[in-house]
Each structure stands twice: as structure tokens, then as C-alpha cells.
Amino acid sequence: MTTAFTGGNISERIDLQFVGPATFARQPACSYWHKLDGADVAVLGVPIDTASNYRYGTRFGPRAIREVSMFHGFGPEGVFDFEDEVTYLTAAEVKIVDAGDSGVIYDDTRRSLANAEQAVRGLLDAKILPYILGGDHAIRMATIAAFSGQKPIHVVHLGAHLDFIDECNDISWGYGNPMRWASEMKHVKGITRLGPHNMATVGRKDWKAAQARGSHVVSLRKLRALGVAASFSHIPDGERVYVSIDVDSFDPSIAPGTTMISHGGFSYREGKDILREIARRFDVAGADFVGVSPPYDPSGITSLLATRTSLDFIGSIFHERAKRRIRH
């Protein structure tokens, strides 16, 4: 009997965006860190939201980002940017793997953060750049701590808030505390905050404490007045940096799926220009993208923004590295 549905060889398939396991941008999956030889960057999920004190759902962020990132999947030929007339993410410049998720202990934030720190240390020990998908803002206490024992880093934080609360309701390890913790880490040389705006939970006391502890704050209004390049003039060229991207730094008109809405944030273009300047000027040692909460965005545009911004940034980092190798 012949099958009415076959139009050719029954083993044929088309590699469509919705076919196959949902890995980041359809890149190879490899959750065994000792087998990551040859990878340049590993995408690691930290799916927790138990440190949030208001809206939840960021535990689903890494999975949602991976699913929508299938739309932006690419092969060894990379991705051509019509505006720059440059092809990014080629196999010659970067190999990306999806390293799965760190271990999560339900309702135990401290143990989950300890697992996240261990996971990032494993990637760093393998000489691979970690690109972390959150998860709530608290994961940065673990991901930045993982760089102890490495060369010192300068933290660049894109966010609507300072996340510099010392203690709130007897909690000092929630999602409003990570940059306070980072300021106390010996391997953190300094912190630059880009884009804070509007009224927030940080009072004048915490604002002053952030400045006293070496934070350089460029508010959203000031950044737009100065320009991107001038906003980084205090950081030496070639500085080793860790970049933390909070989705609430973007305007909720393009990123409604987050736990802490703050109107008036970055456009996609502003975020892309900032991250491209970071890639051009500095040595990026690691990065995270936190705060995506899919339940607050049925359309999925927030996850798409996280995907597109992450791919833009990773592509820029390794394209700039390739250019530096040619120059030297």
C-alpha cells in the first residue's frame, strides 16, 4: 500500500524553527562542562525567582528565551547585519553551546544560588565565557561571586534600579541586594550603572552608599545627554568587565514581561548601541540577562527582545575579539 502523504523520500525533513529540542538559537546542547572543549561561550540558565518580593515568573525565563530563540537559529555561516554590512556569529569567530540550567532547589534561594555559582565557576575553569539567562535579579550575587580567583572585573549594570539595598524586611539576599553584595567583593574593581530612572525602592541613603562604595551612576537622562561613548569615559580601554543586563532597563512597551516595570527605559536600538560600545571598548569576561517573566507577556516579545539583544551582544563580543587578533 502506498502512503498518500509522502511527496518524496519519507526520511526527508526541513529544519524549521519549531522542530527539535529548544536550545538557545538552535545551537548544540552540552550540559557536561568537562566536554565543552572548543566552545567559546556557554549559555547557562538559572531559573529561580524565589528571591522576588512582588511579581514572580522569572523561573520560566530561560525556557521561554530558548523557545523563542529557535526563531533566530543560525548555522556556521553566521548572521548578516544589513546596517553594519558585517556578518556576525560565524563559525570562524565563535562557537556557542547551550549548557543547560544550574540546579534549583525549590524555595531554597541560598542553595540555588550556591549551585549557580558552582556552575559558572565550572564554565570559567573550562576557559569559556558564561552567558547566563535568569531568573530573578538575585542570581547576580552568585554569578559575580563566581569570578573570585579570576582576574579582577569591573561590573557594568544596565538596569532601571540600583539594586543596592542593604536590607529590606530582614532580607539581605533578595533581588534588590545583588549590587550591594558585588560592591563588597574583593575581585570587583568598580561598578558602573547605566540607565536608572524614575522613583524606586532605593532611598537617598542607599544612593549615597552606592556612590561611596565606588559606583559610577549614569542615569537614563544623563546617558542620553552625554551619549554612549562618553558614559564610559571613566573606564580604561581594555578593562575586563562583567555585564549584567536587566530587562527592566528597557521600556515596557517592548518588554512588558518583567517583575519590576519602569516606564521610560531603553529602546532596543539604545540597548544595542550600548552593548556594542562595551564589546568594542572592553574585554567582556561574562554576562547575564535577567528579569524576564513570561507569565506577564503572553505575546512573547520580551523573550524575543532578550534573544535578539543577547545574540547581538555575543556577536559583537567575538567579532571585536577577531578584529583585535588581526590587529595584533
PDB file of N, CA, C and O in Angstrom, residues 170-232:
ATOM      1  N   ASP A 170      14.367  42.435  56.763  1.00  0.00           N
ATOM      2  CA  ASP A 170      15.314  41.452  57.294  1.00  0.00           C
ATOM      3  C   ASP A 170      15.909  40.547  56.221  1.00  0.00           C
ATOM      4  O   ASP A 170      16.505  39.507  56.540  1.00  0.00           O
ATOM      5  N   ILE A 171      15.756  40.919  54.952  1.00  0.00           N
ATOM      6  CA  ILE A 171      16.323  40.136  53.852  1.00  0.00           C
ATOM      7  C   ILE A 171      17.488  40.908  53.249  1.00  0.00           C
ATOM      8  O   ILE A 171      17.340  42.076  52.868  1.00  0.00           O
ATOM      9  N   SER A 172      18.645  40.270  53.163  1.00  0.00           N
ATOM     10  CA  SER A 172      19.818  40.917  52.567  1.00  0.00           C
ATOM     11  C   SER A 172      20.315  40.151  51.351  1.00  0.00           C
ATOM     12  O   SER A 172      21.382  40.453  50.824  1.00  0.00           O
ATOM     13  N   TRP A 173      19.550  39.152  50.899  1.00  0.00           N
ATOM     14  CA  TRP A 173      19.962  38.375  49.726  1.00  0.00           C
ATOM     15  C   TRP A 173      18.793  38.238  48.733  1.00  0.00           C
ATOM     16  O   TRP A 173      18.689  37.266  48.009  1.00  0.00           O
ATOM     17  N   GLY A 174      17.952  39.272  48.685  1.00  0.00           N
ATOM     18  CA  GLY A 174      16.849  39.289  47.736  1.00  0.00           C
ATOM     19  C   GLY A 174      17.271  39.926  46.426  1.00  0.00           C
ATOM     20  O   GLY A 174      18.438  40.237  46.195  1.00  0.00           O
ATOM     21  N   TYR A 175      16.285  40.181  45.549  1.00  0.00           N
ATOM     22  CA  TYR A 175      16.650  40.676  44.233  1.00  0.00           C
ATOM     23  C   TYR A 175      16.927  42.174  44.221  1.00  0.00           C
ATOM     24  O   TYR A 175      17.300  42.731  43.187  1.00  0.00           O
ATOM     25  N   GLY A 176      16.807  42.847  45.360  1.00  0.00           N
ATOM     26  CA  GLY A 176      17.195  44.252  45.444  1.00  0.00           C
ATOM     27  C   GLY A 176      18.583  44.447  46.027  1.00  0.00           C
ATOM     28  O   GLY A 176      19.035  45.589  46.184  1.00  0.00           O
ATOM     29  N   ASN A 177      19.288  43.362  46.323  1.00  0.00           N
ATOM     30  CA  ASN A 177      20.576  43.444  47.020  1.00  0.00           C
ATOM     31  C   ASN A 177      21.830  43.124  46.209  1.00  0.00           C
ATOM     32  O   ASN A 177      22.939  43.352  46.702  1.00  0.00           O
ATOM     33  N   PRO A 178      21.754  42.562  45.001  1.00  0.00           N
ATOM     34  CA  PRO A 178      22.954  41.990  44.385  1.00  0.00           C
ATOM     35  C   PRO A 178      24.103  42.958  44.164  1.00  0.00           C
ATOM     36  O   PRO A 178      25.271  42.581  44.337  1.00  0.00           O
ATOM     37  N   MET A 179      23.838  44.207  43.801  1.00  0.00           N
ATOM     38  CA  MET A 179      24.938  45.123  43.541  1.00  0.00           C
ATOM     39  C   MET A 179      25.588  45.600  44.837  1.00  0.00           C
ATOM     40  O   MET A 179      26.753  45.972  44.851  1.00  0.00           O
ATOM     41  N   ARG A 180      24.824  45.570  45.929  1.00  0.00           N
ATOM     42  CA  ARG A 180      25.426  45.856  47.241  1.00  0.00           C
ATOM     43  C   ARG A 180      26.441  44.765  47.576  1.00  0.00           C
ATOM     44  O   ARG A 180      27.557  45.048  48.020  1.00  0.00           O
ATOM     45  N   TRP A 181      26.047  43.529  47.353  1.00  0.00           N
ATOM     46  CA  TRP A 181      26.957  42.409  47.589  1.00  0.00           C
ATOM     47  C   TRP A 181      28.175  42.519  46.684  1.00  0.00           C
ATOM     48  O   TRP A 181      29.305  42.309  47.108  1.00  0.00           O
ATOM     49  N   ALA A 182      27.949  42.826  45.416  1.00  0.00           N
ATOM     50  CA  ALA A 182      29.059  42.913  44.464  1.00  0.00           C
ATOM     51  C   ALA A 182      30.071  43.965  44.883  1.00  0.00           C
ATOM     52  O   ALA A 182      31.285  43.785  44.719  1.00  0.00           O
ATOM     53  N   SER A 183      29.576  45.071  45.454  1.00  0.00           N
ATOM     54  CA  SER A 183      30.481  46.146  45.866  1.00  0.00           C
ATOM     55  C   SER A 183      31.415  45.717  46.991  1.00  0.00           C
ATOM     56  O   SER A 183      32.443  46.356  47.225  1.00  0.00           O
ATOM     57  N   GLU A 184      31.067  44.638  47.692  1.00  0.00           N
ATOM     58  CA  GLU A 184      31.884  44.158  48.802  1.00  0.00           C
ATOM     59  C   GLU A 184      32.831  43.025  48.380  1.00  0.00           C
ATOM     60  O   GLU A 184      33.610  42.535  49.199  1.00  0.00           O
ATOM     61  N   MET A 185      32.756  42.603  47.117  1.00  0.00           N
ATOM     62  CA  MET A 185      33.607  41.517  46.643  1.00  0.00           C
ATOM     63  C   MET A 185      34.969  42.068  46.232  1.00  0.00           C
ATOM     64  O   MET A 185      35.058  43.038  45.471  1.00  0.00           O
ATOM     65  N   LYS A 186      36.031  41.472  46.723  1.00  0.00           N
ATOM     66  CA  LYS A 186      37.384  41.996  46.507  1.00  0.00           C
ATOM     67  C   LYS A 186      37.797  41.982  45.043  1.00  0.00           C
ATOM     68  O   LYS A 186      38.636  42.783  44.620  1.00  0.00           O
ATOM     69  N   HIS A 187      37.242  41.060  44.250  1.00  0.00           N
ATOM     70  CA  HIS A 187      37.642  40.973  42.852  1.00  0.00           C
ATOM     71  C   HIS A 187      36.874  41.945  41.956  1.00  0.00           C
ATOM     72  O   HIS A 187      37.129  42.007  40.746  1.00  0.00           O
ATOM     73  N   VAL A 188      35.926  42.712  42.534  1.00  0.00           N
ATOM     74  CA  VAL A 188      35.169  43.705  41.771  1.00  0.00           C
ATOM     75  C   VAL A 188      35.851  45.065  41.926  1.00  0.00           C
ATOM     76  O   VAL A 188      35.871  45.640  43.009  1.00  0.00           O
ATOM     77  N   LYS A 189      36.416  45.566  40.836  1.00  0.00           N
ATOM     78  CA  LYS A 189      37.175  46.816  40.874  1.00  0.00           C
ATOM     79  C   LYS A 189      36.275  48.043  40.942  1.00  0.00           C
ATOM     80  O   LYS A 189      36.662  49.089  41.456  1.00  0.00           O
ATOM     81  N   GLY A 190      35.095  47.936  40.381  1.00  0.00           N
ATOM     82  CA  GLY A 190      34.170  49.056  40.353  1.00  0.00           C
ATOM     83  C   GLY A 190      32.865  48.621  39.718  1.00  0.00           C
ATOM     84  O   GLY A 190      32.778  47.541  39.127  1.00  0.00           O
ATOM     85  N   ILE A 191      31.850  49.457  39.840  1.00  0.00           N
ATOM     86  CA  ILE A 191      30.542  49.169  39.266  1.00  0.00           C
ATOM     87  C   ILE A 191      30.051  50.415  38.533  1.00  0.00           C
ATOM     88  O   ILE A 191      30.062  51.519  39.088  1.00  0.00           O
ATOM     89  N   THR A 192      29.648  50.239  37.296  1.00  0.00           N
ATOM     90  CA  THR A 192      29.045  51.320  36.525  1.00  0.00           C
ATOM     91  C   THR A 192      27.596  50.978  36.258  1.00  0.00           C
ATOM     92  O   THR A 192      27.280  49.905  35.761  1.00  0.00           O
ATOM     93  N   ARG A 193      26.700  51.888  36.647  1.00  0.00           N
ATOM     94  CA  ARG A 193      25.266  51.650  36.480  1.00  0.00           C
ATOM     95  C   ARG A 193      24.745  52.552  35.386  1.00  0.00           C
ATOM     96  O   ARG A 193      24.880  53.767  35.445  1.00  0.00           O
ATOM     97  N   LEU A 194      24.129  51.956  34.377  1.00  0.00           N
ATOM     98  CA  LEU A 194      23.618  52.696  33.238  1.00  0.00           C
ATOM     99  C   LEU A 194      22.097  52.602  33.165  1.00  0.00           C
ATOM    100  O   LEU A 194      21.542  51.505  33.184  1.00  0.00           O
ATOM    101  N   GLY A 195      21.444  53.751  33.119  1.00  0.00           N
ATOM    102  CA  GLY A 195      20.020  53.786  32.831  1.00  0.00           C
ATOM    103  C   GLY A 195      19.044  53.821  33.975  1.00  0.00           C
ATOM    104  O   GLY A 195      17.837  53.707  33.727  1.00  0.00           O
ATOM    105  N   PRO A 196      19.478  53.958  35.269  1.00  0.00           N
ATOM    106  CA  PRO A 196      18.447  54.031  36.312  1.00  0.00           C
ATOM    107  C   PRO A 196      17.562  55.251  36.094  1.00  0.00           C
ATOM    108  O   PRO A 196      18.045  56.312  35.699  1.00  0.00           O
ATOM    109  N   HIS A 197      16.257  55.076  36.381  1.00  0.00           N
ATOM    110  CA  HIS A 197      15.324  56.169  36.143  1.00  0.00           C
ATOM    111  C   HIS A 197      14.079  55.964  36.997  1.00  0.00           C
ATOM    112  O   HIS A 197      13.798  54.878  37.462  1.00  0.00           O
ATOM    113  N   ASN A 198      13.360  57.068  37.211  1.00  0.00           N
ATOM    114  CA  ASN A 198      12.094  57.085  37.959  1.00  0.00           C
ATOM    115  C   ASN A 198      12.308  56.814  39.448  1.00  0.00           C
ATOM    116  O   ASN A 198      13.397  56.469  39.906  1.00  0.00           O
ATOM    117  N   MET A 199      11.238  56.936  40.189  1.00  0.00           N
ATOM    118  CA  MET A 199      11.284  56.637  41.619  1.00  0.00           C
ATOM    119  C   MET A 199      11.380  55.129  41.813  1.00  0.00           C
ATOM    120  O   MET A 199      10.802  54.353  41.059  1.00  0.00           O
ATOM    121  N   ALA A 200      12.120  54.718  42.847  1.00  0.00           N
ATOM    122  CA  ALA A 200      12.316  53.285  43.058  1.00  0.00           C
ATOM    123  C   ALA A 200      12.472  53.013  44.547  1.00  0.00           C
ATOM    124  O   ALA A 200      12.332  53.902  45.386  1.00  0.00           O
ATOM    125  N   THR A 201      12.768  51.764  44.870  1.00  0.00           N
ATOM    126  CA  THR A 201      12.852  51.363  46.273  1.00  0.00           C
ATOM    127  C   THR A 201      14.131  51.836  46.947  1.00  0.00           C
ATOM    128  O   THR A 201      14.232  51.806  48.166  1.00  0.00           O
ATOM    129  N   VAL A 202      15.127  52.250  46.174  1.00  0.00           N
ATOM    130  CA  VAL A 202      16.370  52.736  46.769  1.00  0.00           C
ATOM    131  C   VAL A 202      16.183  54.170  47.237  1.00  0.00           C
ATOM    132  O   VAL A 202      15.813  55.050  46.466  1.00  0.00           O
ATOM    133  N   GLY A 203      16.431  54.421  48.535  1.00  0.00           N
ATOM    134  CA  GLY A 203      16.328  55.762  49.076  1.00  0.00           C
ATOM    135  C   GLY A 203      17.630  56.520  48.954  1.00  0.00           C
ATOM    136  O   GLY A 203      18.632  56.010  48.442  1.00  0.00           O
ATOM    137  N   ARG A 204      17.642  57.760  49.434  1.00  0.00           N
ATOM    138  CA  ARG A 204      18.841  58.590  49.342  1.00  0.00           C
ATOM    139  C   ARG A 204      20.017  57.947  50.062  1.00  0.00           C
ATOM    140  O   ARG A 204      21.163  58.036  49.606  1.00  0.00           O
ATOM    141  N   LYS A 205      19.745  57.263  51.190  1.00  0.00           N
ATOM    142  CA  LYS A 205      20.829  56.633  51.948  1.00  0.00           C
ATOM    143  C   LYS A 205      21.539  55.572  51.109  1.00  0.00           C
ATOM    144  O   LYS A 205      22.777  55.534  51.055  1.00  0.00           O
ATOM    145  N   ASP A 206      20.768  54.736  50.432  1.00  0.00           N
ATOM    146  CA  ASP A 206      21.373  53.703  49.592  1.00  0.00           C
ATOM    147  C   ASP A 206      22.046  54.309  48.362  1.00  0.00           C
ATOM    148  O   ASP A 206      23.069  53.808  47.890  1.00  0.00           O
ATOM    149  N   TRP A 207      21.453  55.376  47.835  1.00  0.00           N
ATOM    150  CA  TRP A 207      22.053  56.075  46.696  1.00  0.00           C
ATOM    151  C   TRP A 207      23.433  56.596  47.064  1.00  0.00           C
ATOM    152  O   TRP A 207      24.411  56.411  46.333  1.00  0.00           O
ATOM    153  N   LYS A 208      23.518  57.242  48.231  1.00  0.00           N
ATOM    154  CA  LYS A 208      24.802  57.768  48.692  1.00  0.00           C
ATOM    155  C   LYS A 208      25.779  56.632  48.987  1.00  0.00           C
ATOM    156  O   LYS A 208      26.980  56.749  48.720  1.00  0.00           O
ATOM    157  N   ALA A 209      25.278  55.538  49.542  1.00  0.00           N
ATOM    158  CA  ALA A 209      26.140  54.394  49.846  1.00  0.00           C
ATOM    159  C   ALA A 209      26.723  53.799  48.571  1.00  0.00           C
ATOM    160  O   ALA A 209      27.900  53.409  48.527  1.00  0.00           O
ATOM    161  N   ALA A 210      25.917  53.734  47.513  1.00  0.00           N
ATOM    162  CA  ALA A 210      26.403  53.208  46.237  1.00  0.00           C
ATOM    163  C   ALA A 210      27.544  54.061  45.706  1.00  0.00           C
ATOM    164  O   ALA A 210      28.576  53.538  45.239  1.00  0.00           O
ATOM    165  N   GLN A 211      27.398  55.375  45.782  1.00  0.00           N
ATOM    166  CA  GLN A 211      28.455  56.270  45.316  1.00  0.00           C
ATOM    167  C   GLN A 211      29.692  56.163  46.189  1.00  0.00           C
ATOM    168  O   GLN A 211      30.818  56.149  45.689  1.00  0.00           O
ATOM    169  N   ALA A 212      29.490  56.061  47.510  1.00  0.00           N
ATOM    170  CA  ALA A 212      30.623  55.960  48.433  1.00  0.00           C
ATOM    171  C   ALA A 212      31.413  54.674  48.227  1.00  0.00           C
ATOM    172  O   ALA A 212      32.623  54.629  48.478  1.00  0.00           O
ATOM    173  N   ARG A 213      30.740  53.627  47.757  1.00  0.00           N
ATOM    174  CA  ARG A 213      31.395  52.338  47.544  1.00  0.00           C
ATOM    175  C   ARG A 213      31.916  52.183  46.113  1.00  0.00           C
ATOM    176  O   ARG A 213      32.221  51.079  45.678  1.00  0.00           O
ATOM    177  N   GLY A 214      32.006  53.270  45.392  1.00  0.00           N
ATOM    178  CA  GLY A 214      32.659  53.230  44.092  1.00  0.00           C
ATOM    179  C   GLY A 214      31.758  53.058  42.900  1.00  0.00           C
ATOM    180  O   GLY A 214      32.250  52.864  41.782  1.00  0.00           O
ATOM    181  N   SER A 215      30.442  53.126  43.079  1.00  0.00           N
ATOM    182  CA  SER A 215      29.546  53.009  41.929  1.00  0.00           C
ATOM    183  C   SER A 215      29.542  54.307  41.129  1.00  0.00           C
ATOM    184  O   SER A 215      29.443  55.397  41.690  1.00  0.00           O
ATOM    185  N   HIS A 216      29.646  54.167  39.829  1.00  0.00           N
ATOM    186  CA  HIS A 216      29.537  55.311  38.924  1.00  0.00           C
ATOM    187  C   HIS A 216      28.162  55.217  38.275  1.00  0.00           C
ATOM    188  O   HIS A 216      27.887  54.283  37.522  1.00  0.00           O
ATOM    189  N   VAL A 217      27.292  56.173  38.587  1.00  0.00           N
ATOM    190  CA  VAL A 217      25.902  56.102  38.152  1.00  0.00           C
ATOM    191  C   VAL A 217      25.652  57.078  37.007  1.00  0.00           C
ATOM    192  O   VAL A 217      25.905  58.279  37.138  1.00  0.00           O
ATOM    193  N   VAL A 218      25.176  56.540  35.885  1.00  0.00           N
ATOM    194  CA  VAL A 218      24.789  57.373  34.739  1.00  0.00           C
ATOM    195  C   VAL A 218      23.296  57.160  34.524  1.00  0.00           C
ATOM    196  O   VAL A 218      22.874  56.136  33.979  1.00  0.00           O
ATOM    197  N   SER A 219      22.499  58.109  34.988  1.00  0.00           N
ATOM    198  CA  SER A 219      21.049  57.958  34.857  1.00  0.00           C
ATOM    199  C   SER A 219      20.658  57.937  33.384  1.00  0.00           C
ATOM    200  O   SER A 219      21.440  58.318  32.500  1.00  0.00           O
ATOM    201  N   LEU A 220      19.443  57.495  33.126  1.00  0.00           N
ATOM    202  CA  LEU A 220      18.966  57.401  31.744  1.00  0.00           C
ATOM    203  C   LEU A 220      18.989  58.768  31.065  1.00  0.00           C
ATOM    204  O   LEU A 220      19.457  58.904  29.923  1.00  0.00           O
ATOM    205  N   ARG A 221      18.521  59.787  31.746  1.00  0.00           N
ATOM    206  CA  ARG A 221      18.505  61.123  31.156  1.00  0.00           C
ATOM    207  C   ARG A 221      19.926  61.618  30.873  1.00  0.00           C
ATOM    208  O   ARG A 221      20.214  62.184  29.820  1.00  0.00           O
ATOM    209  N   LYS A 222      20.843  61.341  31.832  1.00  0.00           N
ATOM    210  CA  LYS A 222      22.228  61.770  31.656  1.00  0.00           C
ATOM    211  C   LYS A 222      22.901  61.009  30.516  1.00  0.00           C
ATOM    212  O   LYS A 222      23.654  61.583  29.724  1.00  0.00           O
ATOM    213  N   LEU A 223      22.606  59.708  30.401  1.00  0.00           N
ATOM    214  CA  LEU A 223      23.199  58.915  29.332  1.00  0.00           C
ATOM    215  C   LEU A 223      22.766  59.442  27.967  1.00  0.00           C
ATOM    216  O   LEU A 223      23.571  59.543  27.038  1.00  0.00           O
ATOM    217  N   ARG A 224      21.496  59.787  27.851  1.00  0.00           N
ATOM    218  CA  ARG A 224      21.006  60.303  26.572  1.00  0.00           C
ATOM    219  C   ARG A 224      21.609  61.663  26.253  1.00  0.00           C
ATOM    220  O   ARG A 224      21.806  62.008  25.083  1.00  0.00           O
ATOM    221  N   ALA A 225      21.923  62.443  27.282  1.00  0.00           N
ATOM    222  CA  ALA A 225      22.545  63.755  27.058  1.00  0.00           C
ATOM    223  C   ALA A 225      24.024  63.615  26.704  1.00  0.00           C
ATOM    224  O   ALA A 225      24.531  64.299  25.809  1.00  0.00           O
ATOM    225  N   LEU A 226      24.736  62.716  27.385  1.00  0.00           N
ATOM    226  CA  LEU A 226      26.173  62.544  27.175  1.00  0.00           C
ATOM    227  C   LEU A 226      26.495  61.752  25.912  1.00  0.00           C
ATOM    228  O   LEU A 226      27.489  62.005  25.235  1.00  0.00           O
ATOM    229  N   GLY A 227      25.660  60.748  25.632  1.00  0.00           N
ATOM    230  CA  GLY A 227      25.977  59.796  24.584  1.00  0.00           C
ATOM    231  C   GLY A 227      26.613  58.552  25.179  1.00  0.00           C
ATOM    232  O   GLY A 227      27.110  58.569  26.321  1.00  0.00           O
ATOM    233  N   VAL A 228      26.614  57.485  24.410  1.00  0.00           N
ATOM    234  CA  VAL A 228      27.094  56.196  24.923  1.00  0.00           C
ATOM    235  C   VAL A 228      28.584  56.222  25.213  1.00  0.00           C
ATOM    236  O   VAL A 228      29.032  55.835  26.293  1.00  0.00           O
ATOM    237  N   ALA A 229      29.387  56.684  24.280  1.00  0.00           N
ATOM    238  CA  ALA A 229      30.842  56.652  24.445  1.00  0.00           C
ATOM    239  C   ALA A 229      31.277  57.449  25.667  1.00  0.00           C
ATOM    240  O   ALA A 229      32.115  56.989  26.464  1.00  0.00           O
ATOM    241  N   ALA A 230      30.720  58.644  25.844  1.00  0.00           N
ATOM    242  CA  ALA A 230      31.113  59.489  26.975  1.00  0.00           C
ATOM    243  C   ALA A 230      30.701  58.885  28.316  1.00  0.00           C
ATOM    244  O   ALA A 230      31.344  59.134  29.340  1.00  0.00           O
ATOM    245  N   SER A 231      29.661  58.073  28.317  1.00  0.00           N
ATOM    246  CA  SER A 231      29.198  57.450  29.550  1.00  0.00           C
ATOM    247  C   SER A 231      30.185  56.413  30.075  1.00  0.00           C
ATOM    248  O   SER A 231      30.107  56.001  31.242  1.00  0.00           O
ATOM    249  N   PHE A 232      31.114  55.973  29.213  1.00  0.00           N
ATOM    250  CA  PHE A 232      32.131  55.002  29.619  1.00  0.00           C
ATOM    251  C   PHE A 232      33.518  55.629  29.743  1.00  0.00           C
ATOM    252  O   PHE A 232      34.510  54.911  29.885  1.00  0.00           O
TER     253      PHE A 232
END
